[in-house]
Amino acid sequence: MSRSALPRWRRRLPAATAAGVALLLLAGPATAVTAAPPTADEGAPAVLERFADEQADVVEVTVADSAQLDELVATGVDLDHHVTRVEQGIVVHAVVTPTEVAALKRMGYRVGGVLYDSADSAQRVAEREATIAAHRAENQAYSATLAQTATVSDVKIIRADYYTSGANQVLSVEAKWAQGQTSTSTLTVARDSGPGTEIGSGGTQTINRFVDAGVYLYHRGAASVTTRPHRIQITSPTGDVAVVEVKEWLPIPETNPEGPGYQKDFVTSYLTPTELYARIKQLAAEFPQLAEVVELPYKTNGYRRKAQVVLGAANANRVAVDSLAWGHEGGNDISVELADPGAADRPLSVTVTDKAIRVALATDAAGAVTSTAAEVAAALNAQAGALVKAYTYRGEAGAGVVAPAVRTPLSDNLKAPAGVSRDPHPVYAIRIGKYRDGSRTGVLAYAQEHAREWVPPLVTIETAERLLRNHATDENTKQLLRTLDIWIVPSINPDGGHYSFYDYASQRRNMTNHCAPGGATDALARNSWGVDNNRNYTEYSLFDGYSGASPSCTSDTYAGPSELSEPENKNVDWLAQRPNMKFSMNLHSSGNYFMWSPGAYATPGRLSAPRPTLAEESFFWGASSRILTAIKRHRNMAVTPARTGPISDVLYSAAGNSGDMLWYKYGIYAWNFEVGTSFQPTWDEAHQEALEFSNGLVELMRVARDFDKDKHRPTSTLSVAPGDTPGTVSVRFDVSEPAAVFYTLDGGRPSYTSTLYASAGIREGAETLTVPVGTKIHWFSVDAAGNVEKNYRPDGDSKNFNRGWATLPTG
């Protein structure tokens, strides 16, 4: 059975109440009725507006609760990765201009002081804690189970992870308490000080409730320790006790996959998109038997703008003028002058000399200028329409009288050197492998969906260099290139990347202006245009009713006019369609997160995209542990357990993100790095981040190779324990590796349509089934590579499935 044959489903969210949606999800697939979001300029919720020549700062914004946080996200505000829950509410960090700060204050948000200003792009951009999609029903079911029996503790420890990060020793604990929905109590964790020592000898720490959208998820917290504990104990406020052994998070194995003489450290500075593409072309030319550069089918809209100017100070008397030609194709040579004729009773007139446009304004009998903005715009369009398009400011009637203005050149305001192309830009990938014909397992790595994230492209270049330069001397690398078909795209968004390097460091999006006439189309809005390429994909998007993207053309999370409207996104979709593509890594910054699907939820109710199955999520976790251990090997930097997991567990909703498209649409195991602690750190830090995360990206290749070579069939066993009520037993399946278990309880032959063994809940392990004593259980397991236990044929007529009885051993 191929991996694509495992149960997969996608469901668009209907335009219904939260309760109706929940009912639909329980009832199964149905024809979706979706309400299209507002257009870019009409009917949208209140959104922020960003003006040109304003630099963005990082400021604190305090909201009352999760509902107000969702409202803040809906304004399109550009949030960094930082959410802190305090007694007064939730504190987030926003990347905003002074104009946006003023707008937030008018909307009633509490805006604090500046944390980092525009001169601090090389400093640490504050991270944010995560929110998580959750289901209140899980809490209710858990409480109901406890109410039926007094033998089950009302507190359950989900995770207890010890890890080192740098010189620090840390214990991270997550636990679920039955009263957590209604009680605000913290939980106290008591530690031992090693094997054979008493609980409490290693000290205590407190963990706090994690509540999102009014739904209790679990308690969590981390604290520094001086010695590694072996066991921890939590005693709930009601007196119930839970004890577990502590596991080590990301232990570094003694064996190193990098053999003697392994070459690395190939990046020496930040690279613009032009330089990134030149680098992969150089590599392909040097290693023609192992690599080739592929131009992806869709060119971007280009690092280019029309030349523009806005004349006038007040909105009512402003005239905006745009060239018809691109700035670099002649638009930058145009100038406009609004001249006072210096005489009485003069008519409005326009003269054009080459590309110099002179508007002689009308005057009255006293010689005062009388031409309005609307009249000047109309005259320019009538007399200079072959060169320019003029209009009043952002839908204003233009009734105000214009002020004379000296000759002012139009400009596209682009500052990149001439060596940066202004034409629609090709997007390039380097394809690496001994056999690049689609016959090998495909792996995709891509970076710079968000323009201002300068470190992730370096990770891709460092990785490409390592793969090619170590091929001749390192046997492990040689195996990777024989086994895999590797595609690396160092910059998905070259237009935005160039704009971030040369024009506006905080640029997140591409450069395409989708704002409609009468909206924010003038030169003063030029830093507000573009589509967020990581909100423009097809699965669980804004257009499906999911949260975390904006319909406003000036929002930093603008989803675009439609799914896959942007060439950058079409290129990723084209790559994902390759039948052999099985693994991917989307590289972003910042925050040191490591995540996978689901990545979106709908509000109200935080209704999440479907979670992976227990087997799929087990595979994600297992592979992630390998990848993160490889990252840690470089300088002992640990991506923490709290920042590892499904996006809906550890970050925020990102409707229409690429990882969800790759996973739900194409069945690709898709991960997302959030590299480092800043978008543009100092070079010394950027250099180290590139090296350590390249370790992780190469380890993903090793995961893919092992997947490709995996012919080992899983095994599974049945565990039976006393039930909580008379006449029942508790049943669990244990597997030898991440594998799906399909089972029947009626004596029937199990198949792929049988019940799939599931997770007990968010970030919990496998479920425990409660069945009547004597139940006949038939089952089989299948791993991620499609290997079926005992070579059983679930869709055939073989009978070598597993058999068991729900009975306790006697004697």
PDB file of C-alpha atoms in Angstrom, residues 640-781:
ATOM      1  CA  THR A 640      12.190  23.257  22.832  1.00  0.00           C
ATOM      2  CA  PRO A 641       9.340  20.716  23.121  1.00  0.00           C
ATOM      3  CA  ALA A 642       6.890  23.616  23.554  1.00  0.00           C
ATOM      4  CA  ARG A 643       7.915  24.929  20.116  1.00  0.00           C
ATOM      5  CA  THR A 644       7.740  21.575  18.378  1.00  0.00           C
ATOM      6  CA  GLY A 645       4.547  20.083  16.978  1.00  0.00           C
ATOM      7  CA  PRO A 646       1.572  20.918  14.798  1.00  0.00           C
ATOM      8  CA  ILE A 647       1.304  24.634  14.003  1.00  0.00           C
ATOM      9  CA  SER A 648      -2.109  24.706  15.669  1.00  0.00           C
ATOM     10  CA  ASP A 649      -0.458  23.494  18.878  1.00  0.00           C
ATOM     11  CA  VAL A 650       2.545  25.816  19.033  1.00  0.00           C
ATOM     12  CA  LEU A 651       1.895  28.916  16.924  1.00  0.00           C
ATOM     13  CA  TYR A 652      -1.123  30.664  15.398  1.00  0.00           C
ATOM     14  CA  SER A 653      -3.587  30.090  12.568  1.00  0.00           C
ATOM     15  CA  ALA A 654      -2.063  30.712   9.144  1.00  0.00           C
ATOM     16  CA  ALA A 655      -4.886  30.133   6.677  1.00  0.00           C
ATOM     17  CA  GLY A 656      -3.688  29.120   3.218  1.00  0.00           C
ATOM     18  CA  ASN A 657      -0.117  28.223   4.204  1.00  0.00           C
ATOM     19  CA  SER A 658       2.035  26.046   1.965  1.00  0.00           C
ATOM     20  CA  GLY A 659       2.597  23.240   4.461  1.00  0.00           C
ATOM     21  CA  ASP A 660      -1.127  22.545   4.662  1.00  0.00           C
ATOM     22  CA  MET A 661      -1.373  22.422   0.870  1.00  0.00           C
ATOM     23  CA  LEU A 662       1.510  19.979   0.578  1.00  0.00           C
ATOM     24  CA  TRP A 663       0.133  17.732   3.334  1.00  0.00           C
ATOM     25  CA  TYR A 664      -3.621  17.758   2.721  1.00  0.00           C
ATOM     26  CA  LYS A 665      -3.622  18.070  -1.076  1.00  0.00           C
ATOM     27  CA  TYR A 666      -0.554  16.050  -2.024  1.00  0.00           C
ATOM     28  CA  GLY A 667       0.158  13.803   0.980  1.00  0.00           C
ATOM     29  CA  ILE A 668       3.708  15.172   1.355  1.00  0.00           C
ATOM     30  CA  TYR A 669       5.269  15.043   4.817  1.00  0.00           C
ATOM     31  CA  ALA A 670       5.762  18.794   5.148  1.00  0.00           C
ATOM     32  CA  TRP A 671       7.679  20.551   7.918  1.00  0.00           C
ATOM     33  CA  ASN A 672       8.341  24.204   8.667  1.00  0.00           C
ATOM     34  CA  PHE A 673      11.486  25.665  10.272  1.00  0.00           C
ATOM     35  CA  GLU A 674      11.348  29.005  12.044  1.00  0.00           C
ATOM     36  CA  VAL A 675      15.084  29.679  12.025  1.00  0.00           C
ATOM     37  CA  GLY A 676      16.838  31.658  14.747  1.00  0.00           C
ATOM     38  CA  THR A 677      15.671  34.590  16.815  1.00  0.00           C
ATOM     39  CA  SER A 678      15.492  37.475  14.334  1.00  0.00           C
ATOM     40  CA  PHE A 679      14.697  38.206  10.722  1.00  0.00           C
ATOM     41  CA  GLN A 680      18.085  39.826  10.091  1.00  0.00           C
ATOM     42  CA  PRO A 681      20.484  39.049  12.951  1.00  0.00           C
ATOM     43  CA  THR A 682      24.088  40.155  13.084  1.00  0.00           C
ATOM     44  CA  TRP A 683      26.218  38.186  10.692  1.00  0.00           C
ATOM     45  CA  ASP A 684      27.972  36.178  13.388  1.00  0.00           C
ATOM     46  CA  GLU A 685      24.597  34.906  14.590  1.00  0.00           C
ATOM     47  CA  ALA A 686      23.195  34.440  11.080  1.00  0.00           C
ATOM     48  CA  HIS A 687      26.251  32.391  10.170  1.00  0.00           C
ATOM     49  CA  GLN A 688      25.746  30.006  13.103  1.00  0.00           C
ATOM     50  CA  GLU A 689      22.027  29.682  12.389  1.00  0.00           C
ATOM     51  CA  ALA A 690      22.725  28.780   8.764  1.00  0.00           C
ATOM     52  CA  LEU A 691      25.153  26.059   9.812  1.00  0.00           C
ATOM     53  CA  GLU A 692      22.979  24.510  12.515  1.00  0.00           C
ATOM     54  CA  PHE A 693      19.763  24.453  10.501  1.00  0.00           C
ATOM     55  CA  SER A 694      21.624  23.067   7.502  1.00  0.00           C
ATOM     56  CA  ASN A 695      22.454  20.161   9.805  1.00  0.00           C
ATOM     57  CA  GLY A 696      18.708  19.688  10.207  1.00  0.00           C
ATOM     58  CA  LEU A 697      17.931  19.989   6.504  1.00  0.00           C
ATOM     59  CA  VAL A 698      20.555  17.384   5.612  1.00  0.00           C
ATOM     60  CA  GLU A 699      19.065  15.126   8.296  1.00  0.00           C
ATOM     61  CA  LEU A 700      15.676  15.459   6.571  1.00  0.00           C
ATOM     62  CA  MET A 701      17.400  14.019   3.494  1.00  0.00           C
ATOM     63  CA  ARG A 702      18.538  11.085   5.641  1.00  0.00           C
ATOM     64  CA  VAL A 703      14.979  10.596   6.915  1.00  0.00           C
ATOM     65  CA  ALA A 704      13.803  10.498   3.304  1.00  0.00           C
ATOM     66  CA  ARG A 705      16.538   8.023   2.358  1.00  0.00           C
ATOM     67  CA  ASP A 706      15.572   5.718   5.235  1.00  0.00           C
ATOM     68  CA  PHE A 707      11.926   5.982   4.196  1.00  0.00           C
ATOM     69  CA  ASP A 708      12.887   5.042   0.636  1.00  0.00           C
ATOM     70  CA  LYS A 709      14.912   2.026   1.788  1.00  0.00           C
ATOM     71  CA  ASP A 710      12.418   0.901   4.428  1.00  0.00           C
ATOM     72  CA  LYS A 711      11.286  -2.631   3.625  1.00  0.00           C
ATOM     73  CA  HIS A 712      10.907  -3.644   7.270  1.00  0.00           C
ATOM     74  CA  ARG A 713       7.399  -4.651   8.220  1.00  0.00           C
ATOM     75  CA  PRO A 714       6.028  -3.333  11.513  1.00  0.00           C
ATOM     76  CA  THR A 715       4.848  -5.550  14.317  1.00  0.00           C
ATOM     77  CA  SER A 716       2.115  -4.887  16.829  1.00  0.00           C
ATOM     78  CA  THR A 717       0.791  -6.353  20.053  1.00  0.00           C
ATOM     79  CA  LEU A 718      -2.353  -6.088  22.103  1.00  0.00           C
ATOM     80  CA  SER A 719      -2.199  -4.891  25.726  1.00  0.00           C
ATOM     81  CA  VAL A 720      -5.158  -5.631  28.002  1.00  0.00           C
ATOM     82  CA  ALA A 721      -5.662  -4.123  31.464  1.00  0.00           C
ATOM     83  CA  PRO A 722      -8.569  -4.082  33.935  1.00  0.00           C
ATOM     84  CA  GLY A 723     -11.383  -1.769  32.921  1.00  0.00           C
ATOM     85  CA  ASP A 724     -12.820   1.048  34.997  1.00  0.00           C
ATOM     86  CA  THR A 725     -16.270  -0.524  35.184  1.00  0.00           C
ATOM     87  CA  PRO A 726     -17.344  -4.116  35.821  1.00  0.00           C
ATOM     88  CA  GLY A 727     -17.426  -6.339  32.744  1.00  0.00           C
ATOM     89  CA  THR A 728     -14.990  -4.225  30.748  1.00  0.00           C
ATOM     90  CA  VAL A 729     -11.285  -4.173  30.014  1.00  0.00           C
ATOM     91  CA  SER A 730      -8.961  -1.444  28.703  1.00  0.00           C
ATOM     92  CA  VAL A 731      -7.201  -2.235  25.438  1.00  0.00           C
ATOM     93  CA  ARG A 732      -4.214  -0.620  23.714  1.00  0.00           C
ATOM     94  CA  PHE A 733      -2.186  -1.471  20.621  1.00  0.00           C
ATOM     95  CA  ASP A 734       1.597  -1.180  20.801  1.00  0.00           C
ATOM     96  CA  VAL A 735       3.631  -0.931  17.579  1.00  0.00           C
ATOM     97  CA  SER A 736       7.314  -1.422  16.844  1.00  0.00           C
ATOM     98  CA  GLU A 737       7.553   1.822  14.821  1.00  0.00           C
ATOM     99  CA  PRO A 738       5.216   4.665  13.783  1.00  0.00           C
ATOM    100  CA  ALA A 739       2.413   2.705  12.127  1.00  0.00           C
ATOM    101  CA  ALA A 740      -1.329   2.852  11.589  1.00  0.00           C
ATOM    102  CA  VAL A 741      -3.437   0.143  13.225  1.00  0.00           C
ATOM    103  CA  PHE A 742      -6.775  -0.847  11.667  1.00  0.00           C
ATOM    104  CA  TYR A 743      -9.009  -3.060  13.793  1.00  0.00           C
ATOM    105  CA  THR A 744     -12.424  -4.667  14.148  1.00  0.00           C
ATOM    106  CA  LEU A 745     -14.313  -5.624  17.319  1.00  0.00           C
ATOM    107  CA  ASP A 746     -16.999  -7.779  15.728  1.00  0.00           C
ATOM    108  CA  GLY A 747     -14.852 -10.682  14.543  1.00  0.00           C
ATOM    109  CA  GLY A 748     -14.730  -9.292  11.019  1.00  0.00           C
ATOM    110  CA  ARG A 749     -11.720  -9.279   8.708  1.00  0.00           C
ATOM    111  CA  PRO A 750      -9.839  -5.953   9.106  1.00  0.00           C
ATOM    112  CA  SER A 751      -9.228  -3.751   6.047  1.00  0.00           C
ATOM    113  CA  TYR A 752      -8.332  -0.157   5.252  1.00  0.00           C
ATOM    114  CA  THR A 753     -11.976   0.772   5.838  1.00  0.00           C
ATOM    115  CA  SER A 754     -11.909  -0.629   9.391  1.00  0.00           C
ATOM    116  CA  THR A 755     -11.600   1.607  12.447  1.00  0.00           C
ATOM    117  CA  LEU A 756      -8.260   3.397  12.666  1.00  0.00           C
ATOM    118  CA  TYR A 757      -6.590   3.441  16.080  1.00  0.00           C
ATOM    119  CA  ALA A 758      -6.425   7.078  17.174  1.00  0.00           C
ATOM    120  CA  SER A 759      -4.780   9.544  19.518  1.00  0.00           C
ATOM    121  CA  ALA A 760      -6.143  10.189  23.001  1.00  0.00           C
ATOM    122  CA  GLY A 761      -6.066  13.946  22.413  1.00  0.00           C
ATOM    123  CA  ILE A 762      -3.912  16.966  21.654  1.00  0.00           C
ATOM    124  CA  ARG A 763      -0.235  16.158  22.343  1.00  0.00           C
ATOM    125  CA  GLU A 764      -1.256  12.932  24.084  1.00  0.00           C
ATOM    126  CA  GLY A 765      -0.354   9.380  23.135  1.00  0.00           C
ATOM    127  CA  ALA A 766      -2.519   6.591  21.805  1.00  0.00           C
ATOM    128  CA  GLU A 767      -6.088   6.172  22.980  1.00  0.00           C
ATOM    129  CA  THR A 768      -7.225   3.450  25.364  1.00  0.00           C
ATOM    130  CA  LEU A 769     -10.252   1.471  24.178  1.00  0.00           C
ATOM    131  CA  THR A 770     -12.822   0.268  26.704  1.00  0.00           C
ATOM    132  CA  VAL A 771     -14.539  -2.908  25.466  1.00  0.00           C
ATOM    133  CA  PRO A 772     -16.608  -5.709  27.021  1.00  0.00           C
ATOM    134  CA  VAL A 773     -14.672  -8.651  28.410  1.00  0.00           C
ATOM    135  CA  GLY A 774     -14.398 -11.392  25.781  1.00  0.00           C
ATOM    136  CA  THR A 775     -14.493  -9.101  22.744  1.00  0.00           C
ATOM    137  CA  LYS A 776     -12.785 -10.673  19.705  1.00  0.00           C
ATOM    138  CA  ILE A 777     -10.250  -8.232  18.236  1.00  0.00           C
ATOM    139  CA  HIS A 778      -8.729  -8.503  14.742  1.00  0.00           C
ATOM    140  CA  TRP A 779      -6.125  -6.024  13.540  1.00  0.00           C
ATOM    141  CA  PHE A 780      -3.078  -5.278  11.403  1.00  0.00           C
ATOM    142  CA  SER A 781      -0.535  -2.440  11.172  1.00  0.00           C
TER     143      SER A 781
END
